[in-house]
């Protein structure tokens, strides 16, 4: 089943986000390589493709896992969470309808 993982950034977390980004992307690429990643990306803090020093408010990931517990366990091991970038993470089941 698909799951939405929503990470909410702490204020002033851009430096930590940039430092942990390679490890974060490696995990996402592993999901992609296994055919389990639908989409992933950051949420800019301002209406711009590159928000610069304004940074990001969080991240959104939609990926396939065998259960809600497995999705939560994967989210709990995210380098952004370990680095203190995320102040909270929410994991929810997701049913893809379109496209």
XYZ file of C-alpha atoms in Angstrom:
99
model
C 0.000 0.000 0.000
C 1.041 3.615 -0.527
C 1.830 5.889 2.425
C 2.323 9.639 2.715
C 5.205 10.742 4.919
C 5.048 14.420 5.882
C 8.037 15.856 7.697
C 7.671 19.307 9.264
C 10.926 21.259 9.599
C 12.031 23.033 12.750
C 12.612 26.782 12.368
C 16.092 27.676 11.100
C 16.858 24.109 10.036
C 18.279 24.851 6.578
C 21.934 24.211 7.512
C 21.038 20.871 9.107
C 18.891 19.969 6.116
C 21.760 20.636 3.706
C 24.205 18.609 5.826
C 21.870 15.585 6.053
C 20.614 15.824 2.467
C 23.005 13.282 0.853
C 21.977 10.553 3.316
C 18.298 11.509 2.986
C 18.491 11.320 -0.833
C 20.324 7.983 -0.712
C 17.380 6.424 1.123
C 14.907 7.934 -1.343
C 16.954 6.653 -4.279
C 16.891 3.168 -2.755
C 13.078 3.342 -2.662
C 13.053 4.613 -6.265
C 15.402 1.859 -7.425
C 13.105 -0.756 -5.886
C 10.071 0.744 -7.659
C 8.438 1.855 -4.395
C 8.695 5.665 -4.673
C 5.788 7.559 -6.215
C 7.084 11.064 -5.463
C 9.209 13.012 -3.028
C 10.253 16.595 -2.544
C 10.713 19.533 -0.216
C 8.133 22.194 0.628
C 9.666 25.634 -0.033
C 8.998 28.249 2.641
C 8.211 30.805 -0.067
C 6.608 30.646 -3.504
C 9.814 29.891 -5.386
C 11.466 26.861 -6.941
C 14.660 27.752 -5.048
C 13.728 29.497 -1.796
C 17.341 30.386 -0.995
C 17.886 31.355 2.649
C 14.111 31.174 3.347
C 14.576 27.407 3.281
C 11.851 24.833 3.548
C 8.919 24.068 5.816
C 9.140 20.322 5.374
C 9.075 17.400 2.966
C 6.498 15.155 1.356
C 7.146 11.542 0.368
C 4.684 9.055 -1.132
C 6.070 5.534 -1.138
C 4.964 1.937 -1.000
C 5.490 -0.149 2.138
C 4.162 -3.490 3.307
C 2.373 -1.919 6.294
C 1.807 1.285 8.230
C 4.279 0.064 10.843
C 6.923 -0.467 8.148
C 6.310 3.024 6.756
C 6.606 4.533 10.246
C 9.814 2.614 10.933
C 11.302 3.865 7.663
C 10.253 7.445 8.463
C 11.644 7.200 12.012
C 15.084 6.382 10.558
C 15.169 9.404 8.219
C 18.463 11.315 8.440
C 16.524 14.592 8.609
C 14.803 13.389 11.781
C 18.079 12.145 13.245
C 19.770 15.490 12.432
C 17.013 17.485 14.125
C 15.705 18.998 10.876
C 12.187 17.650 11.376
C 10.240 18.654 14.463
C 7.514 16.164 13.601
C 6.716 13.415 11.105
C 3.271 12.185 10.138
C 2.688 8.901 8.283
C -0.704 8.171 6.711
C -2.106 5.536 4.372
C -2.681 6.866 0.866
C -4.861 5.577 -1.960
C -3.741 6.748 -5.397
C -6.658 7.488 -7.695
C -5.334 9.807 -10.422
C -3.497 9.823 -12.751
